[in-house]
């Protein structure tokens, strides 16, 4: 890489640093330089604010940005995967869960052991991903999909812990949004010695990375112990990410973007890529933070830097995901197996029986009465139970049917409303309207949710058409949109309004606030949509064979896709507006139906709907019974079980 490129980037960084100090300050540039030279000369409020707030913020921003950029390059070179980052590897979620646990149950350890806890959580998450994807599948989609599932799993557990400990919610909201604001030099002084190990990466990692480019056999032939070197460098990278997250919270995409930008600028050797990613990371986070500060001043509200980073990074992830991925990248270690024999009526009846047993347990098992486990519910108890029970059943049916339709229309066995961001679109639309209107409850409208879901679907289809609906690009687009929407949701939660905790409970997918009228509207809407789906079952059969096949038989594939995806958006809208976002039902239920032998569309719809309803009714009941009188939201429990099931499938495929 040419020297003039390094100098240009360094100059850009300094220029942006000077510009960022102009935001929200009355000091002239010469006064700022005087305070930089002699900080003890600060006397006025503006001087003290500059020295104790803006300068530490600038220093922390440059330091964290540099670390995230360099670690992103390190991880991408180690895995030889241009889409690897702390975000896609699940290490951020592991660190988040560990910090949540420490802040809730080990308060005395927060000051001294937060960084260590974050590192342990991040390493555990990465170890789980490696165990699932396999050390030889670090170059493609298996690694990214594994990271996505681990993110959902650990994020669901963390959200459940926060929901059960309301007193910690607000601080974690702000931390989750990524906050670079400083009120002293304390965090910079804490962070600087802990990231000094990065010097070892700059000095010694380039030779290791150069040898790794020769392949595992080539590197071993030249005397490199591949696995120990890989593990050591990855642990150092995870440590740098962990201490950065501990200091400023979750800031996504910096580690993903900077190495790709560095390579596009001409970085070719490992050393050039590491150094340029380090400088570009500092510059990019500085741009992001300056944008966040400018928006905060313009809108008279606090815009966390993590939200601005997600707003910039999500479109960039979509852009980079559109680049050609190696053919191995589409081989996900999960076998979408189908039974060789059609499903029998006995199996369908058995699934329905489990669902009925769930309804009976929900109706007649008294959680609070220690004298008698089984009892007839009183009128008041029944008025509380039946809306929740009906909601759980309806949501299970809606999401299972939506998943079946999506998988057939886009020809992707990994397609589901939550993975593709369809549910996140509904969630974001509802929360934004809730913030604008001042109340989440007033925003819980299926029309608003439908607009959000349909917008995401249309965007995904537009992006997927150019890549011929390539599974890698399609899924990565969904991941990017979901990450962006989640960052924006964190921003709304961090505002600290009276509805923040209610919003959190709703985001976990709980039936606790569902009224009788809401449950009835949901059930009727799902029933009507289900009738429509069975009415177009022939369309779905033809289009699942192929668009050209359907067109040759006089069917308009565009019309079928439009109607089908509108039904998916409506299903997700009603379910999300009533209960909140629920993950994995739309993926697990269709897959289990196929595995049991449901081959025709009608059989798959019936079987998948029964599986979804059964899963949801038992999850909602177990969430109320496991830690009574406290409750675990059904959405959290389903996300945990579903992601665990998904990971087991991938492990099974790897061992095969």
PDB file of N, CA and C in Angstrom, residues 595-646:
ATOM      1  N   UNK A 595     -39.353 -33.215   8.154  1.00  0.00           N
ATOM      2  CA  UNK A 595     -38.619 -34.340   8.704  1.00  0.00           C
ATOM      3  C   UNK A 595     -39.546 -35.507   9.059  1.00  0.00           C
ATOM      4  N   UNK A 596     -40.786 -35.184   9.452  1.00  0.00           N
ATOM      5  CA  UNK A 596     -41.752 -36.219   9.801  1.00  0.00           C
ATOM      6  C   UNK A 596     -42.440 -36.814   8.574  1.00  0.00           C
ATOM      7  N   UNK A 597     -42.224 -36.222   7.396  1.00  0.00           N
ATOM      8  CA  UNK A 597     -42.775 -36.802   6.186  1.00  0.00           C
ATOM      9  C   UNK A 597     -43.896 -36.024   5.546  1.00  0.00           C
ATOM     10  N   UNK A 598     -44.100 -34.761   5.951  1.00  0.00           N
ATOM     11  CA  UNK A 598     -45.139 -33.932   5.331  1.00  0.00           C
ATOM     12  C   UNK A 598     -44.619 -33.453   3.978  1.00  0.00           C
ATOM     13  N   UNK A 599     -45.115 -34.053   2.894  1.00  0.00           N
ATOM     14  CA  UNK A 599     -44.581 -33.767   1.568  1.00  0.00           C
ATOM     15  C   UNK A 599     -45.440 -32.773   0.799  1.00  0.00           C
ATOM     16  N   UNK A 600     -46.745 -32.972   0.770  1.00  0.00           N
ATOM     17  CA  UNK A 600     -47.616 -32.064   0.031  1.00  0.00           C
ATOM     18  C   UNK A 600     -47.815 -30.779   0.826  1.00  0.00           C
ATOM     19  N   UNK A 601     -48.203 -29.720   0.126  1.00  0.00           N
ATOM     20  CA  UNK A 601     -48.339 -28.428   0.784  1.00  0.00           C
ATOM     21  C   UNK A 601     -49.416 -28.451   1.864  1.00  0.00           C
ATOM     22  N   UNK A 602     -50.545 -29.108   1.584  1.00  0.00           N
ATOM     23  CA  UNK A 602     -51.620 -29.131   2.579  1.00  0.00           C
ATOM     24  C   UNK A 602     -51.209 -29.902   3.821  1.00  0.00           C
ATOM     25  N   UNK A 603     -50.535 -31.032   3.605  1.00  0.00           N
ATOM     26  CA  UNK A 603     -50.072 -31.818   4.755  1.00  0.00           C
ATOM     27  C   UNK A 603     -49.035 -31.044   5.557  1.00  0.00           C
ATOM     28  N   UNK A 604     -48.155 -30.351   4.858  1.00  0.00           N
ATOM     29  CA  UNK A 604     -47.138 -29.574   5.561  1.00  0.00           C
ATOM     30  C   UNK A 604     -47.761 -28.417   6.326  1.00  0.00           C
ATOM     31  N   UNK A 605     -48.770 -27.778   5.756  1.00  0.00           N
ATOM     32  CA  UNK A 605     -49.448 -26.685   6.456  1.00  0.00           C
ATOM     33  C   UNK A 605     -50.124 -27.181   7.729  1.00  0.00           C
ATOM     34  N   UNK A 606     -50.827 -28.311   7.625  1.00  0.00           N
ATOM     35  CA  UNK A 606     -51.522 -28.849   8.804  1.00  0.00           C
ATOM     36  C   UNK A 606     -50.517 -29.267   9.873  1.00  0.00           C
ATOM     37  N   UNK A 607     -49.505 -30.031   9.445  1.00  0.00           N
ATOM     38  CA  UNK A 607     -48.519 -30.522  10.415  1.00  0.00           C
ATOM     39  C   UNK A 607     -47.724 -29.374  11.024  1.00  0.00           C
ATOM     40  N   UNK A 608     -47.257 -28.446  10.182  1.00  0.00           N
ATOM     41  CA  UNK A 608     -46.491 -27.313  10.695  1.00  0.00           C
ATOM     42  C   UNK A 608     -47.306 -26.447  11.642  1.00  0.00           C
ATOM     43  N   UNK A 609     -48.585 -26.202  11.310  1.00  0.00           N
ATOM     44  CA  UNK A 609     -49.439 -25.398  12.180  1.00  0.00           C
ATOM     45  C   UNK A 609     -49.641 -26.075  13.530  1.00  0.00           C
ATOM     46  N   UNK A 610     -49.834 -27.393  13.520  1.00  0.00           N
ATOM     47  CA  UNK A 610     -49.990 -28.126  14.786  1.00  0.00           C
ATOM     48  C   UNK A 610     -48.711 -28.070  15.617  1.00  0.00           C
ATOM     49  N   UNK A 611     -47.553 -28.227  14.954  1.00  0.00           N
ATOM     50  CA  UNK A 611     -46.275 -28.164  15.685  1.00  0.00           C
ATOM     51  C   UNK A 611     -46.065 -26.771  16.272  1.00  0.00           C
ATOM     52  N   UNK A 612     -46.323 -25.730  15.473  1.00  0.00           N
ATOM     53  CA  UNK A 612     -46.156 -24.365  15.976  1.00  0.00           C
ATOM     54  C   UNK A 612     -47.066 -24.062  17.149  1.00  0.00           C
ATOM     55  N   UNK A 613     -48.341 -24.459  17.041  1.00  0.00           N
ATOM     56  CA  UNK A 613     -49.294 -24.210  18.131  1.00  0.00           C
ATOM     57  C   UNK A 613     -48.897 -24.980  19.384  1.00  0.00           C
ATOM     58  N   UNK A 614     -48.490 -26.249  19.209  1.00  0.00           N
ATOM     59  CA  UNK A 614     -48.086 -27.066  20.360  1.00  0.00           C
ATOM     60  C   UNK A 614     -46.853 -26.492  21.040  1.00  0.00           C
ATOM     61  N   UNK A 615     -45.884 -26.092  20.242  1.00  0.00           N
ATOM     62  CA  UNK A 615     -44.657 -25.507  20.797  1.00  0.00           C
ATOM     63  C   UNK A 615     -44.958 -24.242  21.589  1.00  0.00           C
ATOM     64  N   UNK A 616     -45.805 -23.381  21.049  1.00  0.00           N
ATOM     65  CA  UNK A 616     -46.101 -22.115  21.719  1.00  0.00           C
ATOM     66  C   UNK A 616     -46.916 -22.313  22.993  1.00  0.00           C
ATOM     67  N   UNK A 617     -47.891 -23.214  22.982  1.00  0.00           N
ATOM     68  CA  UNK A 617     -48.729 -23.394  24.174  1.00  0.00           C
ATOM     69  C   UNK A 617     -47.919 -23.961  25.331  1.00  0.00           C
ATOM     70  N   UNK A 618     -47.028 -24.917  25.030  1.00  0.00           N
ATOM     71  CA  UNK A 618     -46.183 -25.468  26.089  1.00  0.00           C
ATOM     72  C   UNK A 618     -45.135 -24.457  26.555  1.00  0.00           C
ATOM     73  N   UNK A 619     -44.604 -23.671  25.634  1.00  0.00           N
ATOM     74  CA  UNK A 619     -43.614 -22.661  26.018  1.00  0.00           C
ATOM     75  C   UNK A 619     -44.238 -21.605  26.920  1.00  0.00           C
ATOM     76  N   UNK A 620     -45.458 -21.173  26.584  1.00  0.00           N
ATOM     77  CA  UNK A 620     -46.099 -20.142  27.398  1.00  0.00           C
ATOM     78  C   UNK A 620     -46.455 -20.686  28.777  1.00  0.00           C
ATOM     79  N   UNK A 621     -46.917 -21.930  28.826  1.00  0.00           N
ATOM     80  CA  UNK A 621     -47.242 -22.517  30.132  1.00  0.00           C
ATOM     81  C   UNK A 621     -45.973 -22.731  30.961  1.00  0.00           C
ATOM     82  N   UNK A 622     -44.923 -23.286  30.341  1.00  0.00           N
ATOM     83  CA  UNK A 622     -43.680 -23.529  31.066  1.00  0.00           C
ATOM     84  C   UNK A 622     -43.053 -22.227  31.545  1.00  0.00           C
ATOM     85  N   UNK A 623     -43.173 -21.156  30.742  1.00  0.00           N
ATOM     86  CA  UNK A 623     -42.637 -19.865  31.153  1.00  0.00           C
ATOM     87  C   UNK A 623     -43.292 -19.331  32.411  1.00  0.00           C
ATOM     88  N   UNK A 624     -44.559 -19.671  32.595  1.00  0.00           N
ATOM     89  CA  UNK A 624     -45.259 -19.251  33.807  1.00  0.00           C
ATOM     90  C   UNK A 624     -45.007 -20.193  34.981  1.00  0.00           C
ATOM     91  N   UNK A 625     -44.676 -21.463  34.688  1.00  0.00           N
ATOM     92  CA  UNK A 625     -44.576 -22.458  35.752  1.00  0.00           C
ATOM     93  C   UNK A 625     -43.163 -22.655  36.283  1.00  0.00           C
ATOM     94  N   UNK A 626     -42.136 -22.457  35.451  1.00  0.00           N
ATOM     95  CA  UNK A 626     -40.787 -22.846  35.845  1.00  0.00           C
ATOM     96  C   UNK A 626     -40.268 -22.080  37.052  1.00  0.00           C
ATOM     97  N   UNK A 627     -40.467 -20.767  37.075  1.00  0.00           N
ATOM     98  CA  UNK A 627     -39.933 -19.950  38.176  1.00  0.00           C
ATOM     99  C   UNK A 627     -41.057 -19.164  38.841  1.00  0.00           C
ATOM    100  N   UNK A 628     -42.233 -19.778  38.940  1.00  0.00           N
ATOM    101  CA  UNK A 628     -43.379 -19.111  39.561  1.00  0.00           C
ATOM    102  C   UNK A 628     -42.995 -18.579  40.945  1.00  0.00           C
ATOM    103  N   UNK A 629     -43.411 -17.354  41.332  1.00  0.00           N
ATOM    104  CA  UNK A 629     -44.378 -16.459  40.684  1.00  0.00           C
ATOM    105  C   UNK A 629     -43.796 -15.570  39.579  1.00  0.00           C
ATOM    106  N   UNK A 630     -42.467 -15.601  39.363  1.00  0.00           N
ATOM    107  CA  UNK A 630     -41.913 -14.868  38.222  1.00  0.00           C
ATOM    108  C   UNK A 630     -42.241 -15.608  36.929  1.00  0.00           C
ATOM    109  N   UNK A 631     -42.086 -14.918  35.797  1.00  0.00           N
ATOM    110  CA  UNK A 631     -42.440 -15.517  34.519  1.00  0.00           C
ATOM    111  C   UNK A 631     -41.330 -15.300  33.501  1.00  0.00           C
ATOM    112  N   UNK A 632     -41.155 -16.294  32.647  1.00  0.00           N
ATOM    113  CA  UNK A 632     -40.276 -16.179  31.481  1.00  0.00           C
ATOM    114  C   UNK A 632     -41.173 -16.054  30.262  1.00  0.00           C
ATOM    115  N   UNK A 633     -40.946 -15.037  29.459  1.00  0.00           N
ATOM    116  CA  UNK A 633     -41.781 -14.828  28.284  1.00  0.00           C
ATOM    117  C   UNK A 633     -41.682 -16.023  27.344  1.00  0.00           C
ATOM    118  N   UNK A 634     -42.808 -16.368  26.738  1.00  0.00           N
ATOM    119  CA  UNK A 634     -42.842 -17.505  25.822  1.00  0.00           C
ATOM    120  C   UNK A 634     -41.879 -17.301  24.659  1.00  0.00           C
ATOM    121  N   UNK A 635     -41.780 -16.059  24.162  1.00  0.00           N
ATOM    122  CA  UNK A 635     -40.875 -15.782  23.050  1.00  0.00           C
ATOM    123  C   UNK A 635     -39.429 -16.061  23.410  1.00  0.00           C
ATOM    124  N   UNK A 636     -39.042 -15.728  24.640  1.00  0.00           N
ATOM    125  CA  UNK A 636     -37.680 -16.002  25.096  1.00  0.00           C
ATOM    126  C   UNK A 636     -37.419 -17.492  25.182  1.00  0.00           C
ATOM    127  N   UNK A 637     -38.372 -18.223  25.747  1.00  0.00           N
ATOM    128  CA  UNK A 637     -38.216 -19.661  25.894  1.00  0.00           C
ATOM    129  C   UNK A 637     -38.165 -20.356  24.534  1.00  0.00           C
ATOM    130  N   UNK A 638     -39.022 -19.933  23.610  1.00  0.00           N
ATOM    131  CA  UNK A 638     -39.039 -20.531  22.271  1.00  0.00           C
ATOM    132  C   UNK A 638     -37.740 -20.215  21.534  1.00  0.00           C
ATOM    133  N   UNK A 639     -37.247 -18.975  21.666  1.00  0.00           N
ATOM    134  CA  UNK A 639     -35.988 -18.607  21.013  1.00  0.00           C
ATOM    135  C   UNK A 639     -34.836 -19.452  21.546  1.00  0.00           C
ATOM    136  N   UNK A 640     -34.831 -19.705  22.846  1.00  0.00           N
ATOM    137  CA  UNK A 640     -33.783 -20.527  23.441  1.00  0.00           C
ATOM    138  C   UNK A 640     -33.868 -21.961  22.951  1.00  0.00           C
ATOM    139  N   UNK A 641     -35.073 -22.539  22.996  1.00  0.00           N
ATOM    140  CA  UNK A 641     -35.254 -23.919  22.542  1.00  0.00           C
ATOM    141  C   UNK A 641     -35.019 -24.045  21.041  1.00  0.00           C
ATOM    142  N   UNK A 642     -35.540 -23.084  20.275  1.00  0.00           N
ATOM    143  CA  UNK A 642     -35.413 -23.146  18.821  1.00  0.00           C
ATOM    144  C   UNK A 642     -33.978 -23.012  18.352  1.00  0.00           C
ATOM    145  N   UNK A 643     -33.250 -22.067  18.956  1.00  0.00           N
ATOM    146  CA  UNK A 643     -31.850 -21.909  18.562  1.00  0.00           C
ATOM    147  C   UNK A 643     -31.031 -23.123  18.970  1.00  0.00           C
ATOM    148  N   UNK A 644     -31.344 -23.704  20.133  1.00  0.00           N
ATOM    149  CA  UNK A 644     -30.662 -24.929  20.540  1.00  0.00           C
ATOM    150  C   UNK A 644     -30.934 -26.072  19.574  1.00  0.00           C
ATOM    151  N   UNK A 645     -32.174 -26.202  19.145  1.00  0.00           N
ATOM    152  CA  UNK A 645     -32.546 -27.229  18.164  1.00  0.00           C
ATOM    153  C   UNK A 645     -31.811 -27.007  16.841  1.00  0.00           C
ATOM    154  N   UNK A 646     -31.753 -25.760  16.412  1.00  0.00           N
ATOM    155  CA  UNK A 646     -31.074 -25.410  15.168  1.00  0.00           C
ATOM    156  C   UNK A 646     -29.594 -25.761  15.247  1.00  0.00           C
TER     157      UNK A 646
END
